[in-house]
Coordinates of C-alpha atoms in Angstrom, one line a residue:
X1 CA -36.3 -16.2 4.9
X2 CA -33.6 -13.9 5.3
X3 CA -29.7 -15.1 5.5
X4 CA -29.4 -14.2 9.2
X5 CA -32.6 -16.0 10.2
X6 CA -30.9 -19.4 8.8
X7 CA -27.7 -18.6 10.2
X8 CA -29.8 -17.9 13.3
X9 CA -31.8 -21.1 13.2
X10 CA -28.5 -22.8 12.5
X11 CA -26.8 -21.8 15.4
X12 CA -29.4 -22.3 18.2
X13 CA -30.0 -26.1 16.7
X14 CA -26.6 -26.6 17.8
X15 CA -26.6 -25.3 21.2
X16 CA -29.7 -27.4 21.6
X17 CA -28.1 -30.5 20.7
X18 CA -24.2 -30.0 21.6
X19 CA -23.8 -27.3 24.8
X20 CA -22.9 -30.0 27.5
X21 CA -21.7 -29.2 31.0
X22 CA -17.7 -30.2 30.1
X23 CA -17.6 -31.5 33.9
X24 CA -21.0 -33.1 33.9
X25 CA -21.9 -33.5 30.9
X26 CA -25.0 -32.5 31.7
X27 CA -26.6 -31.0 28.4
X28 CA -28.0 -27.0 28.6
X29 CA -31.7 -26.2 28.7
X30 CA -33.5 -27.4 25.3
X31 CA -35.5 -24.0 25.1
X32 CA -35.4 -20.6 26.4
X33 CA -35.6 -17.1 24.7
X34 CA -33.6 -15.8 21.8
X35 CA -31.1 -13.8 23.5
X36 CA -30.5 -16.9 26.2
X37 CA -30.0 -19.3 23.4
X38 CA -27.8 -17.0 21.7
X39 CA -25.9 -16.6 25.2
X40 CA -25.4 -20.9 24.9
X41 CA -24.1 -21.1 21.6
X42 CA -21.7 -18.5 22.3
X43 CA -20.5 -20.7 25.6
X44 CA -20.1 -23.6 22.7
X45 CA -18.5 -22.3 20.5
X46 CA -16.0 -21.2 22.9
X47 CA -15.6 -24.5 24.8
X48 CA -14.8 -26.0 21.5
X49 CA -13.4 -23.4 19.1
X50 CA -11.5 -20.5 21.5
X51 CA -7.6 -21.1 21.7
X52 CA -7.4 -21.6 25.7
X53 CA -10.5 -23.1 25.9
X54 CA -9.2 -25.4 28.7
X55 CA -9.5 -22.0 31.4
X56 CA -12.9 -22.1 30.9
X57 CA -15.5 -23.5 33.9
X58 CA -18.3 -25.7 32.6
X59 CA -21.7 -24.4 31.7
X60 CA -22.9 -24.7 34.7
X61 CA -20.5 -22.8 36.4
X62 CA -20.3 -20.3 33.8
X63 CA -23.9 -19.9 32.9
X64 CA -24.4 -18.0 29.8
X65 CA -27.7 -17.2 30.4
X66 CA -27.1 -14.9 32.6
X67 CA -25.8 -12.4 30.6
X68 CA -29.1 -12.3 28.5
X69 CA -31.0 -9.1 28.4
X70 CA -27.7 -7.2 29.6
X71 CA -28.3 -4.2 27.4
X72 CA -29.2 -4.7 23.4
X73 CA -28.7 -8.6 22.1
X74 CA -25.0 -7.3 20.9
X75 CA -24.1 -6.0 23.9
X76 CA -25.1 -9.2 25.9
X77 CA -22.7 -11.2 23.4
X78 CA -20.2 -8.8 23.8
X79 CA -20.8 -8.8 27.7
X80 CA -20.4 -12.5 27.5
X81 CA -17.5 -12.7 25.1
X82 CA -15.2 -10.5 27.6
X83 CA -16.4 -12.5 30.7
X84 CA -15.2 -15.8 28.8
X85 CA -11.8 -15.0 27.2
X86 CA -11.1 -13.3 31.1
X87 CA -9.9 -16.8 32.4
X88 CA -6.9 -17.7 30.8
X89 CA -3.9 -15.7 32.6
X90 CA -0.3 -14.6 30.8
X91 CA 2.0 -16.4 33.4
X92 CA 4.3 -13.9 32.4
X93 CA 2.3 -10.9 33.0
X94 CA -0.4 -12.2 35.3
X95 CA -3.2 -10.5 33.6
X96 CA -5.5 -12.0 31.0
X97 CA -3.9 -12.7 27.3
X98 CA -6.8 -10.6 26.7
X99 CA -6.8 -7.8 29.1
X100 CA -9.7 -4.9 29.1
X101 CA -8.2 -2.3 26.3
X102 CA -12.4 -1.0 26.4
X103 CA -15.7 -1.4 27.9
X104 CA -16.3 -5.1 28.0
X105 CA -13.4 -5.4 25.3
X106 CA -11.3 -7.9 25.2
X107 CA -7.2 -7.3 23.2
X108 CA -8.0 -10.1 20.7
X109 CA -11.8 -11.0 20.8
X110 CA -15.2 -9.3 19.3
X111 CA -18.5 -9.2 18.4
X112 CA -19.9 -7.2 15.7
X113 CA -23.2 -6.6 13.6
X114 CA -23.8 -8.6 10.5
X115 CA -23.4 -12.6 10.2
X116 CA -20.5 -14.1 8.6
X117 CA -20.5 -17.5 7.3
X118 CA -17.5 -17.2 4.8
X119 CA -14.5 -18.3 7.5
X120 CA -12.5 -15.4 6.5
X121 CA -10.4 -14.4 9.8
X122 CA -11.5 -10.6 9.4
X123 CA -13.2 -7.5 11.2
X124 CA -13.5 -5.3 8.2
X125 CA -13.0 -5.8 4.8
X126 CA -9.6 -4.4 3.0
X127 CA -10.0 -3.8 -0.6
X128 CA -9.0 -0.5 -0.5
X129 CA -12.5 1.1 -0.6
X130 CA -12.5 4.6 0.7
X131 CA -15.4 6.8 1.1
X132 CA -14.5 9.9 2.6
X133 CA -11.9 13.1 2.5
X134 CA -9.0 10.2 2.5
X135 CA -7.0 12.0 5.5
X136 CA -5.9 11.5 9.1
X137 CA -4.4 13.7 11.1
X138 CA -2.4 14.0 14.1
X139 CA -1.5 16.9 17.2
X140 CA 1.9 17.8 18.4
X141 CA 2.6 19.0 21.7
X142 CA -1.0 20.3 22.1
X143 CA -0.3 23.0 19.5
X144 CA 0.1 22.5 16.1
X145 CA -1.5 19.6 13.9
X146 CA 0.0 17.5 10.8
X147 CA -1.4 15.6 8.3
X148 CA -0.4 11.9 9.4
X149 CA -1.3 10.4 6.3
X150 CA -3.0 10.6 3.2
X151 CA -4.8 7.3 1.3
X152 CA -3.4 6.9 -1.9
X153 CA -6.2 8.2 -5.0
X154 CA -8.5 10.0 -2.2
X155 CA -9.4 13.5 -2.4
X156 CA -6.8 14.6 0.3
X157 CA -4.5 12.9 -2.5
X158 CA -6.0 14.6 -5.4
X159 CA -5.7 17.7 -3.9
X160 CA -1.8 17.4 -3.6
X161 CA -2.2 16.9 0.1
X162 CA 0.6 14.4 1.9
X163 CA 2.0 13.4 5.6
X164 CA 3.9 16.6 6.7
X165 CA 1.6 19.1 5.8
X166 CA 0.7 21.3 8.8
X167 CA -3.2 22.4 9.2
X168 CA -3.6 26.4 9.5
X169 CA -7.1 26.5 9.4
X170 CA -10.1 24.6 8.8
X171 CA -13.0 25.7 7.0
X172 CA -12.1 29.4 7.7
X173 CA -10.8 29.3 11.0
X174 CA -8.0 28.6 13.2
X175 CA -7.3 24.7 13.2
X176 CA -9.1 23.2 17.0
X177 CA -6.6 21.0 18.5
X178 CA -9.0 18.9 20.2
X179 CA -8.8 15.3 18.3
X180 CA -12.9 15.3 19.0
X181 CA -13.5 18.6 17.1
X182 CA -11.2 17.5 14.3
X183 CA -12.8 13.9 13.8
X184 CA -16.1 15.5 13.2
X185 CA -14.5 17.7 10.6
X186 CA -13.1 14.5 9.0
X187 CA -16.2 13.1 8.8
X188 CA -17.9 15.4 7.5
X189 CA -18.7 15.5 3.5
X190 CA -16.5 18.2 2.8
X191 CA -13.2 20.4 4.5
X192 CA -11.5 23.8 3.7
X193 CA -8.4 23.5 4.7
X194 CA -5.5 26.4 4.4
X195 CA -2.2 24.5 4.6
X196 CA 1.7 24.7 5.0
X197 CA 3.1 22.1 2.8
X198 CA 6.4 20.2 3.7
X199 CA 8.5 22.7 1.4
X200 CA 7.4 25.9 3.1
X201 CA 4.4 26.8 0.9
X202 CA 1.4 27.9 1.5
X203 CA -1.8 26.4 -0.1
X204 CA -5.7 26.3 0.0
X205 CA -8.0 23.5 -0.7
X206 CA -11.8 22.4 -0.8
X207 CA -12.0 18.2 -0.1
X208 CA -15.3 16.9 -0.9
X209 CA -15.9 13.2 0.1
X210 CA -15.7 10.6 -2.4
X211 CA -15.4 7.0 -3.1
X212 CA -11.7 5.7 -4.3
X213 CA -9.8 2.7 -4.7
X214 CA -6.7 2.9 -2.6
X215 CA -3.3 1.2 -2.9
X216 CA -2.1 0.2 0.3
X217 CA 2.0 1.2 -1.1
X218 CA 1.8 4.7 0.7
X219 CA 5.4 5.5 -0.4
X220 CA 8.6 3.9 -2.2
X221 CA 11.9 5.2 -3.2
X222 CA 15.7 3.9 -3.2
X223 CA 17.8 5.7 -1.0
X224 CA 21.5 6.1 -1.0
X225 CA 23.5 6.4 1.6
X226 CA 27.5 6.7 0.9
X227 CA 27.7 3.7 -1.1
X228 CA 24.8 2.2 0.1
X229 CA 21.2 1.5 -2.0
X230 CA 18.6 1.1 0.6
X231 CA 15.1 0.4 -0.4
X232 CA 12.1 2.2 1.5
X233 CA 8.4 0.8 1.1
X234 CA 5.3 2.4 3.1
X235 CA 2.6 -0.3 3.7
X236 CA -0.5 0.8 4.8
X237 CA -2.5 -2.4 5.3
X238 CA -2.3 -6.0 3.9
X239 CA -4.9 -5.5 1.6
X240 CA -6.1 -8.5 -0.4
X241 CA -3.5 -9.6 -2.5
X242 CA -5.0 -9.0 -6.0
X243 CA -5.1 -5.0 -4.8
X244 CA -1.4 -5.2 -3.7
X245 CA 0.9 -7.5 -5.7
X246 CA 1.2 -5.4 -8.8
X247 CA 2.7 -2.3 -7.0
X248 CA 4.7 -4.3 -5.0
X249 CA 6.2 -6.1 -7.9
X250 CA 7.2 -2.8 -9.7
X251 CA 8.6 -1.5 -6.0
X252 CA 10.5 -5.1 -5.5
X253 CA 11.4 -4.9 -9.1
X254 CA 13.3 -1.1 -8.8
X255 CA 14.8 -2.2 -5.4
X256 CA 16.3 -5.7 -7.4
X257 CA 17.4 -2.9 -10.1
X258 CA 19.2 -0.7 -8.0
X259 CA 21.0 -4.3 -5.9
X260 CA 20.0 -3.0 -2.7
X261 CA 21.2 -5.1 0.4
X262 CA 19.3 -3.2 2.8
X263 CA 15.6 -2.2 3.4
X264 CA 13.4 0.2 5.5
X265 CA 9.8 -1.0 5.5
X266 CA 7.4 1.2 7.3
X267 CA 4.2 -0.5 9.1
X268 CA 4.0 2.3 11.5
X269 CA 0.2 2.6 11.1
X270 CA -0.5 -0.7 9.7
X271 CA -3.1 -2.9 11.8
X272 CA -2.4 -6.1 9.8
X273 CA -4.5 -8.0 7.0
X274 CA -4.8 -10.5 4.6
X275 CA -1.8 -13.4 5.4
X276 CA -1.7 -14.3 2.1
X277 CA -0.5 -11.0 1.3
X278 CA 2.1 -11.1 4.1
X279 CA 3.4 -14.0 3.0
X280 CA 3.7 -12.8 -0.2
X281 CA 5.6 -9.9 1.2
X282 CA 7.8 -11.8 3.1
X283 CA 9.1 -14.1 -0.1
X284 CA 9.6 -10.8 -2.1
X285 CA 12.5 -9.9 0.6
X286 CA 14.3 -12.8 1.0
X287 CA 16.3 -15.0 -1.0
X288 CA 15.4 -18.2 -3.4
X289 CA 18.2 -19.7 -0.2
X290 CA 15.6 -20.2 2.1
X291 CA 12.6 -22.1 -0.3
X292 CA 11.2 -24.9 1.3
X293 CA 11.7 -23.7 4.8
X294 CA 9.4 -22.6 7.6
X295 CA 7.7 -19.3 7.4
X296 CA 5.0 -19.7 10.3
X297 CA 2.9 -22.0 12.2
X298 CA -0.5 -21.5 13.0
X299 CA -1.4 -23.9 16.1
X300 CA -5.5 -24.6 16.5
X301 CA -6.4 -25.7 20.4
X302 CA -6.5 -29.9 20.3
X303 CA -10.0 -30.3 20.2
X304 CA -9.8 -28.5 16.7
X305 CA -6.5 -30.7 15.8
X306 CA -7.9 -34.0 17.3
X307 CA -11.2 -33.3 15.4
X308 CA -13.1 -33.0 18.6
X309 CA -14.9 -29.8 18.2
X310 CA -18.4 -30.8 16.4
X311 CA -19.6 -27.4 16.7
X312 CA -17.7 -26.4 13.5
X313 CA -19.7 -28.8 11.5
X314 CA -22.5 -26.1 11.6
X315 CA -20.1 -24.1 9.7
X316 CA -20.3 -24.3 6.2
X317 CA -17.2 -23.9 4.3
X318 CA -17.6 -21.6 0.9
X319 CA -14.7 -21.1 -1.6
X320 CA -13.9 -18.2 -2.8
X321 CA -16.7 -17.2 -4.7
X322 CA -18.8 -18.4 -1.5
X323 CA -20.4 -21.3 -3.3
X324 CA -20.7 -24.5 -1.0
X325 CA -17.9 -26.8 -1.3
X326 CA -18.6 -30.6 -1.8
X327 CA -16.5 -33.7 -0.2
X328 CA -17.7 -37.0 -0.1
X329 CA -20.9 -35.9 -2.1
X330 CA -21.8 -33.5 0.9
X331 CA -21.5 -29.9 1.8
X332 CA -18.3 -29.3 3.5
X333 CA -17.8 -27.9 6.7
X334 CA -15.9 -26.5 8.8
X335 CA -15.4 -29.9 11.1
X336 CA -13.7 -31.0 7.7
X337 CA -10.7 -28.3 7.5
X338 CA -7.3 -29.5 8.6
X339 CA -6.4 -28.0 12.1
X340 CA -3.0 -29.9 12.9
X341 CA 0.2 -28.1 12.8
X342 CA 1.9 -29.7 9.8
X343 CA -1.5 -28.4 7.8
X344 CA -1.0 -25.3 9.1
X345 CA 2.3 -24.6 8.5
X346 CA 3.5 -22.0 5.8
X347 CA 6.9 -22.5 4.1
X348 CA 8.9 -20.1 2.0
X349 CA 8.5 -19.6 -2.0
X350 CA 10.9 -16.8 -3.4
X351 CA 8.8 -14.2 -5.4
X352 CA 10.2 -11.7 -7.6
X353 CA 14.3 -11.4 -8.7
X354 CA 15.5 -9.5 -4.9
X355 CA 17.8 -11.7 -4.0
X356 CA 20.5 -10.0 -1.9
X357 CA 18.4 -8.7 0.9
X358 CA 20.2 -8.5 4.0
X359 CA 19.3 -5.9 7.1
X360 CA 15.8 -5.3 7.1
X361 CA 14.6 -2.1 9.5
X362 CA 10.6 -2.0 10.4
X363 CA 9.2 1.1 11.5
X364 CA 6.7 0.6 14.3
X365 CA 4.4 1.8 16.7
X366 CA 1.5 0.7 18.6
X367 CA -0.7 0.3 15.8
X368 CA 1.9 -2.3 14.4
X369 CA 0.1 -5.1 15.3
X370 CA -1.3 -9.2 13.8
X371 CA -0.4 -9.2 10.3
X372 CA 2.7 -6.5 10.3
X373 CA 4.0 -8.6 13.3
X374 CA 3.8 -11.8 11.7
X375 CA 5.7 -10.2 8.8
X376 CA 8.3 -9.8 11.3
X377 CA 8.5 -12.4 13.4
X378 CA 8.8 -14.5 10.1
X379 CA 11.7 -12.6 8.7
X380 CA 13.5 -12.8 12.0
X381 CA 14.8 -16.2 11.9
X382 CA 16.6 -15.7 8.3
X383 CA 17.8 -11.9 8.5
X384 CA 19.2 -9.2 10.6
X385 CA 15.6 -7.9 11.8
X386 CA 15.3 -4.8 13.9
X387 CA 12.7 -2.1 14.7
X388 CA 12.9 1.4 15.1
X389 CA 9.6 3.5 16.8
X390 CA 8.0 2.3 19.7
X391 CA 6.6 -0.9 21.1
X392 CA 4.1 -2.8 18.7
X393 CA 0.4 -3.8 20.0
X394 CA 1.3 -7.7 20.4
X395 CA -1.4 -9.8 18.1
X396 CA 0.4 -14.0 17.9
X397 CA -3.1 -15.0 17.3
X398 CA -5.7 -14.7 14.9
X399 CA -9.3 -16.1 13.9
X400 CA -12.2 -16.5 12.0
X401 CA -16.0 -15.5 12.2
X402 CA -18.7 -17.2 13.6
X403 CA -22.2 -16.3 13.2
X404 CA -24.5 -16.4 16.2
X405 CA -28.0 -14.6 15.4
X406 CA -27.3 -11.5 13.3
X407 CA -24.1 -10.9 14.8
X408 CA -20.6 -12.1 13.7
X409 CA -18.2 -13.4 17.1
X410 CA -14.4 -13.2 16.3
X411 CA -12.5 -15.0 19.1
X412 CA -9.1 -16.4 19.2
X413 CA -8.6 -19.6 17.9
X414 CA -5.2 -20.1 16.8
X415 CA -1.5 -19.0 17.8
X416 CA 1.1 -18.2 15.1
X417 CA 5.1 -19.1 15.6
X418 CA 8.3 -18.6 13.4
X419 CA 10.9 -20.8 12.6
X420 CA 12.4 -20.9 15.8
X421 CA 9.1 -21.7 17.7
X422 CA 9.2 -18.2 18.7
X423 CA 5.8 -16.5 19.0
X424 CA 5.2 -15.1 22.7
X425 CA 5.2 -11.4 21.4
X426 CA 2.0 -11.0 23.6
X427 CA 3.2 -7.6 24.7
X428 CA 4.7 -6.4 21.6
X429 CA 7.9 -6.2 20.1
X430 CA 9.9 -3.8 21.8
X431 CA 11.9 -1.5 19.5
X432 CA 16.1 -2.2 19.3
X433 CA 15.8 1.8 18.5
X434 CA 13.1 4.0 19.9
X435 CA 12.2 6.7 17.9
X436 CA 8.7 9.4 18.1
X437 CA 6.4 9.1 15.2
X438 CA 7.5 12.5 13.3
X439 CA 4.5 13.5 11.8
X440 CA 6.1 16.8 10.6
X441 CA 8.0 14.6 8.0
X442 CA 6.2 13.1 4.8
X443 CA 6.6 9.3 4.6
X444 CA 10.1 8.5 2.6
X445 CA 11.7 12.0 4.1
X446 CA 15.3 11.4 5.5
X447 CA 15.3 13.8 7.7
X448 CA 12.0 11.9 9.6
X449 CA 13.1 10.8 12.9
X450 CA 12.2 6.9 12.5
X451 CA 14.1 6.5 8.6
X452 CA 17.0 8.9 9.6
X453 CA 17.4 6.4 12.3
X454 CA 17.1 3.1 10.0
X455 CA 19.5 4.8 7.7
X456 CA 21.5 5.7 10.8
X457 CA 22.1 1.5 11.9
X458 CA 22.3 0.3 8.4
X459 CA 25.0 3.0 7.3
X460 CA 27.1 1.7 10.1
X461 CA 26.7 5.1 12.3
X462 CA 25.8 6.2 15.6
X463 CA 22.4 6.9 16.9
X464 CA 21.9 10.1 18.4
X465 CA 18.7 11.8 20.4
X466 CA 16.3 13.6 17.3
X467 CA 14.7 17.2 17.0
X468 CA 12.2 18.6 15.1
X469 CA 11.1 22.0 13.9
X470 CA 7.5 23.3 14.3
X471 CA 6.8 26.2 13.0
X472 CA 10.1 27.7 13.1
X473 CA 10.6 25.8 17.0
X474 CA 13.6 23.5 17.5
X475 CA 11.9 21.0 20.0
X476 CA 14.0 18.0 21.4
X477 CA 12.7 14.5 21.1
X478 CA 12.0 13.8 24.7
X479 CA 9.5 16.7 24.8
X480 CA 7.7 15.4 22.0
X481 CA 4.2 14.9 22.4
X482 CA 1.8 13.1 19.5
X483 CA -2.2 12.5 19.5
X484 CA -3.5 11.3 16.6
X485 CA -7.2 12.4 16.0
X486 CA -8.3 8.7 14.8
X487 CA -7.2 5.1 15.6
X488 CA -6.9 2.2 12.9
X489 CA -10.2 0.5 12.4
X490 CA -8.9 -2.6 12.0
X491 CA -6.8 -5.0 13.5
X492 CA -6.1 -8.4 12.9
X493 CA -5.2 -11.3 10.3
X494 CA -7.1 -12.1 7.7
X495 CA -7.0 -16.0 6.3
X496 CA -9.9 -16.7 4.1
X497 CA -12.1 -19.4 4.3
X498 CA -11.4 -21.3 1.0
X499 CA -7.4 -21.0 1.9
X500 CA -7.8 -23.3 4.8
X501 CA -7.3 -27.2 3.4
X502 CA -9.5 -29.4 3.9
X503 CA -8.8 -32.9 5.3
X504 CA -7.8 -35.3 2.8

């Protein structure tokens, strides 16, 4: 028997014996087909396991069922999925915490193919892996387009290619600026590309996809500014921490070198990761002063902290190397992990010799979001925090996967805080200093809108409105128009199965 078909068989058993009518308690039908029973242990799972679970009506109010047969078996979970995580209501917004951002797409929740048993809080895996030309680019004003960024080791890479370079043609011809036309040339398996580079030159190149291992450190350099170091770091995704400590070390290591006080860290286009690494990134920047005190909390619905949701005993809970973990000479589960706050609560550990950290600017944008906002909402209680771009995508919460049939169902389960309780960023973080994403600039450039105005507030001088030069065209700021051809894949935080404790 395949995986899936246990997983399958597992799931279903549950709804058979658990999926109660939360008013009634009236249990769901004991039979049905395999989409309907799918339908009812999605319900469960969600009356047990989803963070606002207490919006949601009771089974027979809600009934699951009737979303079965609504399109292909992943479409009806995914049907169902946006119906339930609809009833809980931002107060302060008066739309759904997870308002439609798609078709029957919720901010926070999903469904996807494949089933996951390992408990890792994840959409897509981030090892670094690439498979393709290793590019992305972007369209300004409707008239020219830039490269937005380049993976790190790709071919783009290989071939000299970085953020700044504008596109003259593409595979012979004038570049297309419509962002469909130039997706299908990323994906194809290879690109002519003629190209300005950022110094003025001119140069052509063949890409021809290939696999790579990519660093997530884009970019990092020590600035100075009058008498001022500043350090600069590009992060492009928290990546799993074995594929990103050691070049952050070495980066951390120069910055400590060089007894910088000030730091620009760029997570324009980063959708989040891996919390360990986050954390690991947030104890590289600040001071051995603040060991021992709170990072984050992550705060599970009561049912999970009151070890009321049974459901999760259907769960098994791997380690690392997904072997089955024993406790009490049984297979643990996830009904044995520790959901209470003080469990869940992440304190500071000083890595590497930076101790004299100070101002810390974050680039940002709308693809900020999960991870890279946890980052900074973690920071904010210990230094002088501020943001320069434009509004982040607002991700307090996180999960991890639960497999129904075939399919993996990510919903929210859990809310992360700072120090200072604070963790309502449901909206975003709204810049202190707005700046356009300058994708005429490579990443580290001064004269790039977003850095020249970091360097700008930490220098001590004033702001002033940004222009940029396009082909030989001074256009002002406000007038500024940017398309990117793709969006980030991912989005979300990552917290692996085996790095959740289990109840003593």
């Amino acid at each position: 028997m395949k995986k899936h078909a246990i997983l399958y068989t597992l799931s279903i058993s549950l709804c058979l014996f658990s999926c109660k009518d939360k008013n009634t308690d009236s249990p769901a039908p004991a039979s049905g087909s395999r989409s309907q029973l799918s339908m009812d242990s999605l319900f469960l799972f969600a009356s047990q396991t989803y963070l606002w679970y207490d919006a949601l009506p009771s089974y027979e109010q809600f009934n699951p069922r009737q979303y079965a047969g609504t399109g292909d078996d992943l479409g009806a979970l995914k049907t169902e999925l946006f119906a339930l995580v609809q009833y809980k209501i931002n107060p302060a917004t008066g739309k759904p915490y997870e308002y439609a951002v798609g078709t029957n797409q919720g901010k926070y929740s999903f469904a996807e193919a494949g089933n996951v048993i390992t408990g890792q809080q994840a959409t897509v895996t981030l090892e670094g892996q690439g498979n393709d030309l290793g590019l992305e680019l972007s369209v300004v004003n409707n008239q020219e387009v830039f490269i937005r960024y380049v993976n790190t080791a790709s071919p783009a890479w290989q071939a000299g290619l970085t953020r700044g370079c504008r596109i003259i043609t593409m595979n012979g011809s004038p570049v297309s600026v419509n962002p469909t036309v130039l997706n299908s040339a990323l994906a194809q398996s290879s690109l002519s590309l003629t190209v300005q580079k950022t110094d003025g030159s001119t140069a052509s190149v063949k890409l021809d996809k290939a696999t790579y291992s990519s660093s997530p450190v884009l970019k990092t350099a020590v600035i100075n500014k009058g008498s001022k170091a500043i350090g600069y770091v590009a992060f492009a995704r928290f990546s799993k921490l074995s594929g990103a400590q050691s070049d952050l070390d070495v980066a951390f290591a120069t910055f400590a070198a060089a007894g910088i006080e000030d730091i620009v860290i760029d997570l324009r286009y980063n959708g989040g990761g891996y919390v360990e690494t986050a954390s690991y990134f947030a104890n590289l920047i600040v001071s051995s002063k603040v060991n021992g005190q709170v990072m984050y909390a992550e705060a599970f619905n009561t049912l999970m902290q009151n070890r009321k949701a049974e459901v999760l005993k259907g769960i098994p809970y791997l380690d690392s190397d997904r072997k089955p973990v024993q406790i009490n000479g049984r297979p643990a589960t996830y009904f044995d992990v520790d959901y209470s706050l003080a469990g869940n609560t992440k304190t500071y550990t000083k890595k590497g010799s930076l101790q004299t950290v100070k101002n810390v600017a974050f680039i940002v944008s709308g693809n900020t979001a999960s991870a890279s906002e946890l980052l900074i909402n973690s920071l904010k209680p210990y230094l002088n925090v501020k943001l320069v771009g434009s509004k982040t995508y607002g991700k307090p919460v996180g999960f991890f996967g639960i497999g129904i049939d075939k399919y993996t169902v990510y919903m929210t389960q859990f809310k992360s805080t700072n120090a200072k309780g604070e963790g309502d960023y449901f909206d975003g973080f709204t810049p202190d200093m707005p700046a356009a994403d300058d994708v005429t600039h490579d990443f580290g450039d001064v004269n790039e809108l977003a850095l020249s105005r970091a360097i700008t507030w930490i220098a001590g001088g004033a702001l002033a409105g940004g222009r940029i030069m396009i082909n030989g065209r001074e256009i002002p700021e406000p007038a500024l128009s940017v398309q990117h051809s793709r969006i980030n894949e991912f989005n979300g935080m990552i917290q692996p199965g085996a790095d959740m404790r289990l109840r003593q």
